mmCIF file of C-alpha atoms and ligand atoms in Angstrom:
data_model
loop_
_atom_site.group_PDB
_atom_site.id
_atom_site.type_symbol
_atom_site.label_atom_id
_atom_site.label_comp_id
_atom_site.label_asym_id
_atom_site.label_seq_id
_atom_site.Cartn_x
_atom_site.Cartn_y
_atom_site.Cartn_z
ATOM 1 C CA MET A 12 0.000 0.000 0.000
ATOM 2 C CA LEU A 13 3.058 2.274 0.008
ATOM 3 C CA GLU A 14 2.731 5.400 -2.128
ATOM 4 C CA PRO A 15 4.129 4.864 -5.624
ATOM 5 C CA GLY A 16 7.204 6.810 -6.653
ATOM 6 C CA VAL A 17 8.863 6.733 -3.230
ATOM 7 C CA ASP A 18 11.910 4.615 -2.462
ATOM 8 C CA PHE A 19 10.745 3.396 0.935
ATOM 9 C CA LEU A 20 13.856 2.175 2.724
ATOM 10 C CA ASN A 21 12.528 2.419 6.252
ATOM 11 C CA HIS A 22 10.495 -0.681 6.934
ATOM 12 C CA GLY A 23 12.296 -0.777 10.283
ATOM 13 C CA SER A 24 10.554 2.193 11.864
ATOM 14 C CA PHE A 25 6.899 1.214 11.655
ATOM 15 C CA GLY A 26 6.698 -1.699 9.221
ATOM 16 C CA ALA A 27 4.413 -1.556 6.192
ATOM 17 C CA VAL A 28 1.166 -3.495 6.211
ATOM 18 C CA PRO A 29 0.324 -5.711 3.222
ATOM 19 C CA ARG A 30 -3.085 -5.114 1.700
ATOM 20 C CA VAL A 31 -4.460 -8.505 2.795
ATOM 21 C CA VAL A 32 -3.489 -7.758 6.382
ATOM 22 C CA PHE A 33 -4.991 -4.279 6.201
ATOM 23 C CA GLU A 34 -8.195 -5.802 4.888
ATOM 24 C CA ALA A 35 -8.250 -8.500 7.556
ATOM 25 C CA GLN A 36 -7.874 -5.856 10.251
ATOM 26 C CA THR A 37 -10.582 -3.721 8.638
ATOM 27 C CA GLU A 38 -12.871 -6.734 8.616
ATOM 28 C CA TRP A 39 -12.192 -7.295 12.329
ATOM 29 C CA ARG A 40 -12.999 -3.676 13.034
ATOM 30 C CA ARG A 41 -16.304 -4.140 11.196
ATOM 31 C CA ARG A 42 -17.110 -7.266 13.174
ATOM 32 C CA ILE A 43 -16.268 -5.534 16.429
ATOM 33 C CA GLU A 44 -18.506 -2.599 15.544
ATOM 34 C CA ALA A 45 -21.333 -4.928 14.527
ATOM 35 C CA ALA A 46 -21.253 -6.828 17.804
ATOM 36 C CA PRO A 47 -18.988 -5.110 20.352
ATOM 37 C CA VAL A 48 -20.061 -7.183 23.330
ATOM 38 C CA GLU A 49 -20.133 -10.514 21.539
ATOM 39 C CA VAL A 50 -16.612 -10.032 20.153
ATOM 40 C CA ILE A 51 -14.887 -8.071 22.933
ATOM 41 C CA ALA A 52 -16.491 -9.688 25.955
ATOM 42 C CA ARG A 53 -17.389 -13.202 24.875
ATOM 43 C CA ARG A 54 -15.097 -14.124 21.968
ATOM 44 C CA ARG A 55 -11.998 -12.149 22.942
ATOM 45 C CA LEU A 56 -10.172 -14.936 24.731
ATOM 46 C CA GLU A 57 -10.738 -17.447 21.976
ATOM 47 C CA LEU A 58 -9.482 -14.966 19.360
ATOM 48 C CA ILE A 59 -6.454 -13.935 21.396
ATOM 49 C CA ASP A 60 -5.623 -17.585 22.038
ATOM 50 C CA ALA A 61 -5.840 -18.352 18.312
ATOM 51 C CA ALA A 62 -3.366 -15.558 17.548
ATOM 52 C CA LYS A 63 -1.079 -16.560 20.421
ATOM 53 C CA GLU A 64 -1.053 -20.189 19.388
ATOM 54 C CA GLN A 65 0.411 -19.267 16.008
ATOM 55 C CA VAL A 66 2.847 -16.684 17.332
ATOM 56 C CA GLY A 67 4.058 -19.088 20.009
ATOM 57 C CA ARG A 68 4.560 -21.958 17.588
ATOM 58 C CA TRP A 69 6.466 -19.682 15.222
ATOM 59 C CA LEU A 70 8.733 -18.068 17.823
ATOM 60 C CA GLY A 71 9.266 -20.876 20.333
ATOM 61 C CA MET A 72 7.041 -19.620 23.166
ATOM 62 C CA LYS A 73 4.449 -21.550 25.182
ATOM 63 C CA PRO A 74 1.111 -19.687 25.334
ATOM 64 C CA ASP A 75 1.284 -19.495 29.136
ATOM 65 C CA ASP A 76 4.648 -17.751 28.974
ATOM 66 C CA PHE A 77 3.689 -14.660 26.999
ATOM 67 C CA GLY A 78 1.003 -12.057 26.632
ATOM 68 C CA LEU A 79 0.074 -9.770 23.767
ATOM 69 C CA VAL A 80 0.782 -6.069 24.220
ATOM 70 C CA THR A 81 0.492 -3.031 21.967
ATOM 71 C CA ASN A 82 4.177 -2.466 21.293
ATOM 72 C CA ALA A 83 7.636 -3.438 22.481
ATOM 73 C CA THR A 84 7.903 -0.270 24.564
ATOM 74 C CA GLU A 85 4.846 -1.357 26.517
ATOM 75 C CA GLY A 86 6.370 -4.799 27.081
ATOM 76 C CA VAL A 87 9.580 -3.245 28.414
ATOM 77 C CA ASN A 88 7.568 -0.899 30.642
ATOM 78 C CA ALA A 89 5.571 -3.810 32.051
ATOM 79 C CA VAL A 90 8.804 -5.425 33.253
ATOM 80 C CA LEU A 91 10.382 -2.217 34.527
ATOM 81 C CA HIS A 92 7.238 -1.164 36.416
ATOM 82 C CA SER A 93 6.831 -4.610 37.958
ATOM 83 C CA LEU A 94 10.327 -5.055 39.364
ATOM 84 C CA ARG A 95 11.476 -3.407 42.578
ATOM 85 C CA PHE A 96 14.852 -1.698 42.644
ATOM 86 C CA SER A 97 16.603 0.134 45.494
ATOM 87 C CA PRO A 98 19.400 2.639 45.948
ATOM 88 C CA GLY A 99 22.630 0.717 45.381
ATOM 89 C CA ASP A 100 21.143 -1.285 42.504
ATOM 90 C CA GLU A 101 22.157 -0.614 38.929
ATOM 91 C CA LEU A 102 20.258 -0.979 35.646
ATOM 92 C CA LEU A 103 22.677 -1.490 32.795
ATOM 93 C CA THR A 104 22.261 -1.149 29.039
ATOM 94 C CA THR A 105 24.370 -0.136 26.039
ATOM 95 C CA ASN A 106 24.705 3.148 24.184
ATOM 96 C CA HIS A 107 22.858 1.526 21.243
ATOM 97 C CA VAL A 108 19.661 1.280 23.336
ATOM 98 C CA TYR A 109 16.459 2.593 21.758
ATOM 99 C CA ASN A 110 15.760 6.010 23.207
ATOM 100 C CA ALA A 111 12.247 5.188 24.460
ATOM 101 C CA VAL A 112 13.672 2.236 26.395
ATOM 102 C CA ARG A 113 16.476 4.438 27.741
ATOM 103 C CA GLN A 114 13.867 6.879 29.020
ATOM 104 C CA ALA A 115 11.786 4.111 30.626
ATOM 105 C CA MET A 116 14.914 2.833 32.391
ATOM 106 C CA LYS A 117 15.808 6.329 33.583
ATOM 107 C CA PHE A 118 12.280 6.803 34.907
ATOM 108 C CA THR A 119 12.522 3.509 36.804
ATOM 109 C CA CYS A 120 15.859 4.573 38.263
ATOM 110 C CA ALA A 121 14.587 8.022 39.239
ATOM 111 C CA ARG A 122 11.692 6.464 41.157
ATOM 112 C CA SER A 123 13.701 3.782 42.921
ATOM 113 C CA GLY A 124 17.041 5.458 43.533
ATOM 114 C CA ALA A 125 18.816 2.817 41.445
ATOM 115 C CA ALA A 126 21.642 3.905 39.137
ATOM 116 C CA TYR A 127 21.335 3.980 35.336
ATOM 117 C CA ARG A 128 24.438 3.130 33.318
ATOM 118 C CA GLU A 129 25.263 2.666 29.641
ATOM 119 C CA VAL A 130 28.234 0.712 28.367
ATOM 120 C CA ALA A 131 29.658 2.023 25.087
ATOM 121 C CA VAL A 132 29.769 -0.643 22.416
ATOM 122 C CA PRO A 133 33.233 -0.508 20.773
ATOM 123 C CA MET A 134 32.885 0.724 17.175
ATOM 124 C CA PRO A 135 33.358 -0.668 14.657
ATOM 125 C CA VAL A 136 32.066 -3.916 16.101
ATOM 126 C CA ARG A 137 34.609 -6.603 15.142
ATOM 127 C CA SER A 138 32.778 -9.801 16.085
ATOM 128 C CA PRO A 139 29.904 -11.163 18.166
ATOM 129 C CA ALA A 140 32.476 -12.310 20.749
ATOM 130 C CA ASP A 141 33.975 -8.812 21.051
ATOM 131 C CA LEU A 142 30.554 -7.274 21.519
ATOM 132 C CA ALA A 143 29.528 -9.867 24.099
ATOM 133 C CA ASP A 144 32.795 -9.357 26.006
ATOM 134 C CA ALA A 145 32.286 -5.593 26.121
ATOM 135 C CA VAL A 146 28.733 -5.911 27.433
ATOM 136 C CA VAL A 147 29.352 -8.711 29.912
ATOM 137 C CA GLY A 148 32.585 -7.047 31.054
ATOM 138 C CA ALA A 149 30.546 -4.016 32.131
ATOM 139 C CA VAL A 150 28.307 -6.001 34.476
ATOM 140 C CA SER A 151 29.109 -5.143 38.090
ATOM 141 C CA ASP A 152 28.167 -6.589 41.478
ATOM 142 C CA ARG A 153 25.452 -3.941 41.641
ATOM 143 C CA THR A 154 23.839 -4.796 38.279
ATOM 144 C CA ARG A 155 20.297 -6.068 38.882
ATOM 145 C CA LEU A 156 19.068 -5.971 35.304
ATOM 146 C CA LEU A 157 20.800 -5.817 31.941
ATOM 147 C CA VAL A 158 18.708 -4.537 29.038
ATOM 148 C CA ILE A 159 20.012 -5.384 25.573
ATOM 149 C CA ASP A 160 18.594 -5.097 22.094
ATOM 150 C CA HIS A 161 18.304 -8.161 19.919
ATOM 151 C CA VAL A 162 18.682 -5.894 16.883
ATOM 152 C CA THR A 163 19.665 -2.296 17.561
ATOM 153 C CA SER A 164 17.767 0.608 16.076
ATOM 154 C CA PRO A 165 20.489 3.154 15.234
ATOM 155 C CA THR A 166 23.226 0.692 14.222
ATOM 156 C CA ALA A 167 21.140 -2.260 12.903
ATOM 157 C CA THR A 168 23.478 -4.603 14.782
ATOM 158 C CA VAL A 169 22.347 -8.113 15.720
ATOM 159 C CA PHE A 170 23.546 -8.731 19.276
ATOM 160 C CA PRO A 171 24.814 -12.194 20.309
ATOM 161 C CA VAL A 172 21.993 -12.465 22.821
ATOM 162 C CA GLU A 173 22.469 -16.153 23.705
ATOM 163 C CA ARG A 174 26.118 -15.613 24.579
ATOM 164 C CA ILE A 175 25.369 -12.527 26.686
ATOM 165 C CA VAL A 176 22.471 -14.208 28.494
ATOM 166 C CA ARG A 177 24.586 -17.288 29.288
ATOM 167 C CA ALA A 178 27.346 -15.209 30.830
ATOM 168 C CA CYS A 179 24.922 -13.012 32.791
ATOM 169 C CA THR A 180 22.897 -15.934 34.079
ATOM 170 C CA ALA A 181 26.113 -17.491 35.383
ATOM 171 C CA ARG A 182 26.646 -14.246 37.340
ATOM 172 C CA GLY A 183 23.073 -14.140 38.613
ATOM 173 C CA VAL A 184 22.087 -11.114 36.514
ATOM 174 C CA ASP A 185 18.709 -11.091 34.748
ATOM 175 C CA VAL A 186 18.524 -9.948 31.137
ATOM 176 C CA LEU A 187 15.606 -8.165 29.475
ATOM 177 C CA ILE A 188 15.857 -8.395 25.699
ATOM 178 C CA ASP A 189 14.314 -5.652 23.606
ATOM 179 C CA GLY A 190 13.433 -7.695 20.529
ATOM 180 C CA ALA A 191 11.462 -4.955 18.785
ATOM 181 C CA HIS A 192 12.968 -5.826 15.386
ATOM 182 C CA ALA A 193 13.677 -9.515 15.797
ATOM 183 C CA PRO A 194 10.464 -11.423 14.913
ATOM 184 C CA GLY A 195 10.578 -11.944 11.156
ATOM 185 C CA MET A 196 14.097 -10.506 10.848
ATOM 186 C CA VAL A 197 16.299 -13.079 12.563
ATOM 187 C CA PRO A 198 15.791 -16.779 13.355
ATOM 188 C CA LEU A 199 14.073 -16.683 16.728
ATOM 189 C CA ASP A 200 13.355 -19.268 19.400
ATOM 190 C CA VAL A 201 12.590 -17.099 22.411
ATOM 191 C CA GLU A 202 12.554 -19.756 25.120
ATOM 192 C CA SER A 203 15.891 -21.242 24.101
ATOM 193 C CA ILE A 204 17.672 -17.882 24.508
ATOM 194 C CA GLY A 205 17.080 -18.276 28.238
ATOM 195 C CA ALA A 206 16.633 -14.580 29.078
ATOM 196 C CA ALA A 207 14.443 -13.566 31.991
ATOM 197 C CA TYR A 208 12.269 -11.351 29.742
ATOM 198 C CA TYR A 209 11.773 -10.811 26.006
ATOM 199 C CA SER A 210 9.682 -8.056 24.462
ATOM 200 C CA GLY A 211 9.041 -8.254 20.708
ATOM 201 C CA ASN A 212 7.079 -6.499 17.987
ATOM 202 C CA LEU A 213 4.975 -8.191 15.342
ATOM 203 C CA HIS A 214 4.204 -4.902 13.601
ATOM 204 C CA LYS A 215 7.683 -4.370 12.206
ATOM 205 C CA TRP A 216 9.032 -7.457 10.418
ATOM 206 C CA ALA A 217 6.129 -9.893 10.867
ATOM 207 C CA PHE A 218 3.755 -7.771 8.738
ATOM 208 C CA ALA A 219 1.146 -7.417 11.498
ATOM 209 C CA PRO A 220 -0.869 -4.202 11.876
ATOM 210 C CA ARG A 221 0.560 -1.590 14.236
ATOM 211 C CA GLY A 222 -0.364 -2.428 17.796
ATOM 212 C CA ALA A 223 0.692 -6.096 17.743
ATOM 213 C CA ALA A 224 3.529 -7.102 20.063
ATOM 214 C CA PHE A 225 4.244 -9.519 22.911
ATOM 215 C CA LEU A 226 6.000 -9.855 26.244
ATOM 216 C CA TRP A 227 7.484 -13.217 27.227
ATOM 217 C CA ALA A 228 8.766 -14.020 30.717
ATOM 218 C CA ARG A 229 10.650 -17.075 31.936
ATOM 219 C CA PRO A 230 8.367 -19.193 34.121
ATOM 220 C CA ASP A 231 10.467 -18.564 37.268
ATOM 221 C CA ARG A 232 10.056 -14.790 36.818
ATOM 222 C CA GLN A 233 6.398 -14.614 35.834
ATOM 223 C CA ALA A 234 4.850 -14.231 39.298
ATOM 224 C CA ALA A 235 6.371 -10.764 39.706
ATOM 225 C CA ILE A 236 5.468 -9.415 36.257
ATOM 226 C CA HIS A 237 2.226 -7.611 35.456
ATOM 227 C CA PRO A 238 0.978 -5.709 32.398
ATOM 228 C CA ALA A 239 1.678 -1.979 32.266
ATOM 229 C CA VAL A 240 -2.088 -1.606 32.706
ATOM 230 C CA VAL A 241 -3.196 -3.808 35.610
ATOM 231 C CA SER A 242 -6.825 -4.811 35.299
ATOM 232 C CA HIS A 243 -9.475 -7.449 36.067
ATOM 233 C CA HIS A 244 -7.248 -10.513 35.944
ATOM 234 C CA TYR A 245 -4.638 -9.351 38.428
ATOM 235 C CA GLY A 246 -3.466 -12.329 40.469
ATOM 236 C CA GLU A 247 -4.818 -14.918 38.030
ATOM 237 C CA GLY A 248 -1.491 -15.758 36.441
ATOM 238 C CA PHE A 249 0.928 -14.081 34.066
ATOM 239 C CA ALA A 250 -0.668 -14.847 30.683
ATOM 240 C CA SER A 251 -4.193 -14.356 32.001
ATOM 241 C CA GLU A 252 -3.402 -10.853 33.272
ATOM 242 C CA PHE A 253 -2.430 -9.807 29.725
ATOM 243 C CA SER A 254 -5.700 -11.048 28.245
ATOM 244 C CA TRP A 255 -7.515 -7.949 29.522
ATOM 245 C CA GLN A 256 -5.725 -4.602 29.865
ATOM 246 C CA GLY A 257 -8.780 -2.378 29.781
ATOM 247 C CA THR A 258 -10.938 -1.753 26.739
ATOM 248 C CA ARG A 259 -8.651 -1.368 23.771
ATOM 249 C CA GLU A 260 -8.482 -1.759 20.016
ATOM 250 C CA LEU A 261 -8.098 -5.515 19.467
ATOM 251 C CA SER A 262 -8.222 -5.702 15.678
ATOM 252 C CA ALA A 263 -4.424 -5.638 15.267
ATOM 253 C CA TRP A 264 -4.053 -8.737 17.469
ATOM 254 C CA PHE A 265 -6.874 -10.536 15.697
ATOM 255 C CA ALA A 266 -5.238 -9.887 12.311
ATOM 256 C CA VAL A 267 -1.922 -11.451 13.359
ATOM 257 C CA PRO A 268 -2.761 -14.915 11.913
ATOM 258 C CA THR A 269 -3.358 -13.285 8.509
ATOM 259 C CA ALA A 270 0.021 -11.546 8.742
ATOM 260 C CA LEU A 271 1.806 -14.810 9.549
ATOM 261 C CA GLU A 272 -0.021 -16.549 6.719
ATOM 262 C CA PHE A 273 1.088 -13.759 4.357
ATOM 263 C CA THR A 274 4.758 -14.482 5.156
ATOM 264 C CA ARG A 275 4.201 -18.241 4.827
ATOM 265 C CA GLN A 276 2.673 -17.788 1.379
ATOM 266 C CA LEU A 277 5.518 -15.535 0.360
ATOM 267 C CA GLY A 278 8.059 -18.226 1.209
ATOM 268 C CA GLY A 279 8.355 -18.381 5.001
ATOM 269 C CA ASP A 280 12.018 -18.342 6.053
ATOM 270 C CA ALA A 281 12.982 -17.483 2.477
ATOM 271 C CA VAL A 282 11.604 -13.973 3.084
ATOM 272 C CA ARG A 283 13.992 -13.421 5.966
ATOM 273 C CA GLU A 284 16.895 -14.946 4.031
ATOM 274 C CA HIS A 285 16.173 -12.783 1.003
ATOM 275 C CA ASN A 286 16.004 -9.613 3.102
ATOM 276 C CA HIS A 287 19.223 -10.528 4.890
ATOM 277 C CA ALA A 288 21.099 -11.129 1.637
ATOM 278 C CA MET A 289 19.927 -7.748 0.363
ATOM 279 C CA ALA A 290 21.012 -6.047 3.608
ATOM 280 C CA VAL A 291 24.515 -7.530 3.424
ATOM 281 C CA TRP A 292 24.788 -6.338 -0.167
ATOM 282 C CA ALA A 293 23.323 -2.891 0.584
ATOM 283 C CA HIS A 294 25.733 -2.478 3.494
ATOM 284 C CA ARG A 295 28.658 -2.977 1.119
ATOM 285 C CA VAL A 296 27.195 -0.709 -1.575
ATOM 286 C CA LEU A 297 26.682 2.163 0.874
ATOM 287 C CA ALA A 298 30.163 1.828 2.367
ATOM 288 C CA GLU A 299 31.723 1.745 -1.112
ATOM 289 C CA ARG A 300 29.716 4.486 -2.799
ATOM 290 C CA LEU A 301 29.630 7.048 -0.019
ATOM 291 C CA ASP A 302 33.041 8.699 0.298
ATOM 292 C CA GLY A 303 34.111 8.761 3.911
ATOM 293 C CA ALA A 304 31.324 6.465 5.112
ATOM 294 C CA GLU A 305 32.381 3.602 7.366
ATOM 295 C CA ALA A 306 30.965 0.143 7.898
ATOM 296 C CA ILE A 307 30.329 -0.426 11.588
ATOM 297 C CA VAL A 308 29.853 -4.200 11.638
ATOM 298 C CA PRO A 309 31.748 -7.007 9.843
ATOM 299 C CA PRO A 310 31.133 -6.982 6.060
ATOM 300 C CA ASP A 311 30.335 -10.717 6.049
ATOM 301 C CA GLY A 312 26.885 -9.906 7.411
ATOM 302 C CA SER A 313 27.337 -12.094 10.501
ATOM 303 C CA MET A 314 25.943 -9.261 12.655
ATOM 304 C CA LEU A 315 23.222 -8.028 10.307
ATOM 305 C CA GLY A 316 19.592 -8.958 9.950
ATOM 306 C CA SER A 317 17.565 -7.169 7.290
ATOM 307 C CA MET A 318 18.784 -3.651 7.990
ATOM 308 C CA ALA A 319 22.233 -2.128 7.591
ATOM 309 C CA ALA A 320 23.752 1.131 8.770
ATOM 310 C CA VAL A 321 26.894 3.016 7.834
ATOM 311 C CA LYS A 322 28.556 5.831 9.725
ATOM 312 C CA LEU A 323 28.423 9.032 7.670
ATOM 313 C CA PRO A 324 31.394 11.412 7.392
ATOM 314 C CA GLN A 325 32.007 13.990 10.124
ATOM 315 C CA THR A 326 30.231 16.717 8.097
ATOM 316 C CA TYR A 327 27.025 15.001 9.164
ATOM 317 C CA ALA A 328 28.012 14.688 12.804
ATOM 318 C CA ALA A 329 28.509 18.463 12.889
ATOM 319 C CA LEU A 330 24.869 19.107 11.898
ATOM 320 C CA SER A 331 22.273 20.087 14.486
ATOM 321 C CA GLU A 332 19.270 17.870 15.143
ATOM 322 C CA ALA A 333 17.078 20.356 13.282
ATOM 323 C CA GLN A 334 19.401 20.224 10.275
ATOM 324 C CA LEU A 335 19.360 16.424 10.275
ATOM 325 C CA LEU A 336 15.580 16.450 10.368
ATOM 326 C CA SER A 337 15.379 18.916 7.525
ATOM 327 C CA LEU A 338 17.788 16.801 5.460
ATOM 328 C CA GLN A 339 15.476 13.875 5.954
ATOM 329 C CA GLN A 340 12.588 16.017 4.821
ATOM 330 C CA VAL A 341 14.578 17.028 1.725
ATOM 331 C CA LEU A 342 15.275 13.364 0.982
ATOM 332 C CA TYR A 343 11.573 12.625 1.151
ATOM 333 C CA THR A 344 10.080 15.719 -0.434
ATOM 334 C CA ARG A 345 12.616 16.467 -3.136
ATOM 335 C CA HIS A 346 14.166 13.061 -3.803
ATOM 336 C CA ARG A 347 11.230 10.809 -2.852
ATOM 337 C CA ILE A 348 13.384 8.644 -0.573
ATOM 338 C CA GLU A 349 12.285 7.614 2.924
ATOM 339 C CA VAL A 350 15.400 6.706 4.886
ATOM 340 C CA PRO A 351 16.482 7.556 8.439
ATOM 341 C CA LEU A 352 19.576 9.464 9.495
ATOM 342 C CA MET A 353 20.220 8.471 13.090
ATOM 343 C CA ARG A 354 22.481 10.125 15.623
ATOM 344 C CA LEU A 355 24.183 7.677 17.941
ATOM 345 C CA ASP A 356 26.410 10.175 19.774
ATOM 346 C CA PRO A 357 27.888 13.640 19.093
ATOM 347 C CA ASN A 358 30.443 12.157 16.674
ATOM 348 C CA THR A 359 28.284 9.590 14.952
ATOM 349 C CA VAL A 360 25.438 9.990 12.484
ATOM 350 C CA LEU A 361 24.316 6.837 10.712
ATOM 351 C CA LEU A 362 22.394 6.190 7.526
ATOM 352 C CA ARG A 363 20.228 3.119 8.054
ATOM 353 C CA VAL A 364 18.489 1.199 5.306
ATOM 354 C CA SER A 365 15.869 -1.498 5.689
ATOM 355 C CA CYS A 366 15.421 -4.350 3.228
ATOM 356 C CA GLN A 367 11.990 -5.827 2.659
ATOM 357 C CA VAL A 368 10.561 -7.842 -0.200
ATOM 358 C CA TYR A 369 9.150 -4.780 -1.973
ATOM 359 C CA ASN A 370 12.609 -3.159 -2.199
ATOM 360 C CA THR A 371 14.964 -3.471 -5.149
ATOM 361 C CA PRO A 372 18.781 -3.180 -5.419
ATOM 362 C CA ARG A 373 18.505 -0.030 -7.539
ATOM 363 C CA GLN A 374 16.954 1.812 -4.576
ATOM 364 C CA TYR A 375 20.096 1.401 -2.458
ATOM 365 C CA GLU A 376 22.351 2.529 -5.270
ATOM 366 C CA ARG A 377 20.132 5.559 -5.677
ATOM 367 C CA VAL A 378 20.121 6.452 -1.991
ATOM 368 C CA ALA A 379 23.925 6.229 -1.972
ATOM 369 C CA ASP A 380 24.134 8.554 -4.983
ATOM 370 C CA VAL A 381 21.630 11.042 -3.581
ATOM 371 C CA VAL A 382 23.229 11.160 -0.144
ATOM 372 C CA ARG A 383 26.644 11.633 -1.771
ATOM 373 C CA GLY A 384 25.131 14.564 -3.669
ATOM 374 C CA LEU A 385 23.768 16.029 -0.429
ATOM 375 C CA LEU A 386 27.244 15.894 1.051
ATOM 376 C CA ASP A 387 28.630 17.858 -1.896
HETATM 377 C C1 PLP B 680 15.267 -1.389 19.282
HETATM 378 C C2 PLP B 680 13.892 -0.844 19.412
HETATM 379 N N1 PLP B 680 13.262 -0.995 20.583
HETATM 380 C C3 PLP B 680 12.008 -0.547 20.773
HETATM 381 C C4 PLP B 680 11.338 0.076 19.767
HETATM 382 C C5 PLP B 680 9.974 0.580 20.052
HETATM 383 O O1 PLP B 680 9.028 -0.060 19.309
HETATM 384 P P1 PLP B 680 7.522 0.332 19.565
HETATM 385 O O2 PLP B 680 7.403 1.781 19.245
HETATM 386 O O3 PLP B 680 6.743 -0.534 18.674
HETATM 387 O O4 PLP B 680 7.269 0.085 21.010
HETATM 388 C C6 PLP B 680 11.947 0.270 18.529
HETATM 389 C C7 PLP B 680 11.233 0.968 17.443
HETATM 390 O O5 PLP B 680 11.766 1.305 16.436
HETATM 391 C C8 PLP B 680 13.256 -0.204 18.360
HETATM 392 O O6 PLP B 680 13.892 -0.031 17.191
#
């Protein structure tokens, strides 16, 4: 449904809903409006369970171990609001953390007196082992919770989550994984990662309508975790509490099976593999065509999913936030390219491209040429 004539290279921000999924959600909205009480009150559980059954089978989660939420941010907030921290505790994450999650962690720390700390990921990232060592090496005796991304937003880096979780578990430190980008982008078996908590989106790379996400918790941690909105089913068990979080728009959840079926019909795992191959290629094209741009992860693609980012020359780092935003507007309005320029720190601005089945190689060559022209 994307507007024609635009090179849309930002599937990563909010996804893009296929027409069949849009229509399935529209149909659910019609059914809800035709019989609000029948659908919301009496059929809700059955419909949520049907969606969960498919999501769980696909991503390696038992239905009792996860609940549907509206977005990954909400899943992260549910965990952070549920846990109790005290002065002397520390919440640790990396400098690649998504800003909304950073803010939620800071809020939790401000309320509890715990300390907030970010470890800087060494750039460029040389290998999964190097990244894991840097993160695990930053864990201290005070660390109560480590929050890591499965796939980072600004740098499009796939973190070695299993390795990090193993090392942290051995030290008695719980890990919350922000998997906002992971479902549909990387092979995923949530339970086998072994983290304490995993929050993931279905509305980015799983083609679900916006508002479809989940929070998984390891069985030994579930008793303490509640939805961000506590409601009727408080005290009735982890998954049950998530089945009612106040009256809300349910059509996105009900359309999830159609979204998963869309991917299956398109080729299942082949979709992910195709997108990954294109991302590895696009990563190389951007690094080669943009003078002064630097790759930030290994060129073999071992730390990429279906997005890739390159560090732009210092000219970009010197721009103000307003200038960066206006450049993005110029890219869209004048050049008909939708692509994000992301600031990681004062010295680092990144160009991130997403690769989805509707994209073509020519679009990445074009974005490289246009951005090179902007630099001139
Ligand atoms: C790494 C990461 N975490 C969390 C989010 C938040 O996702 P949502 O807005 O769906 O909660 C995003 C969104 O881009 C993200 O990239």
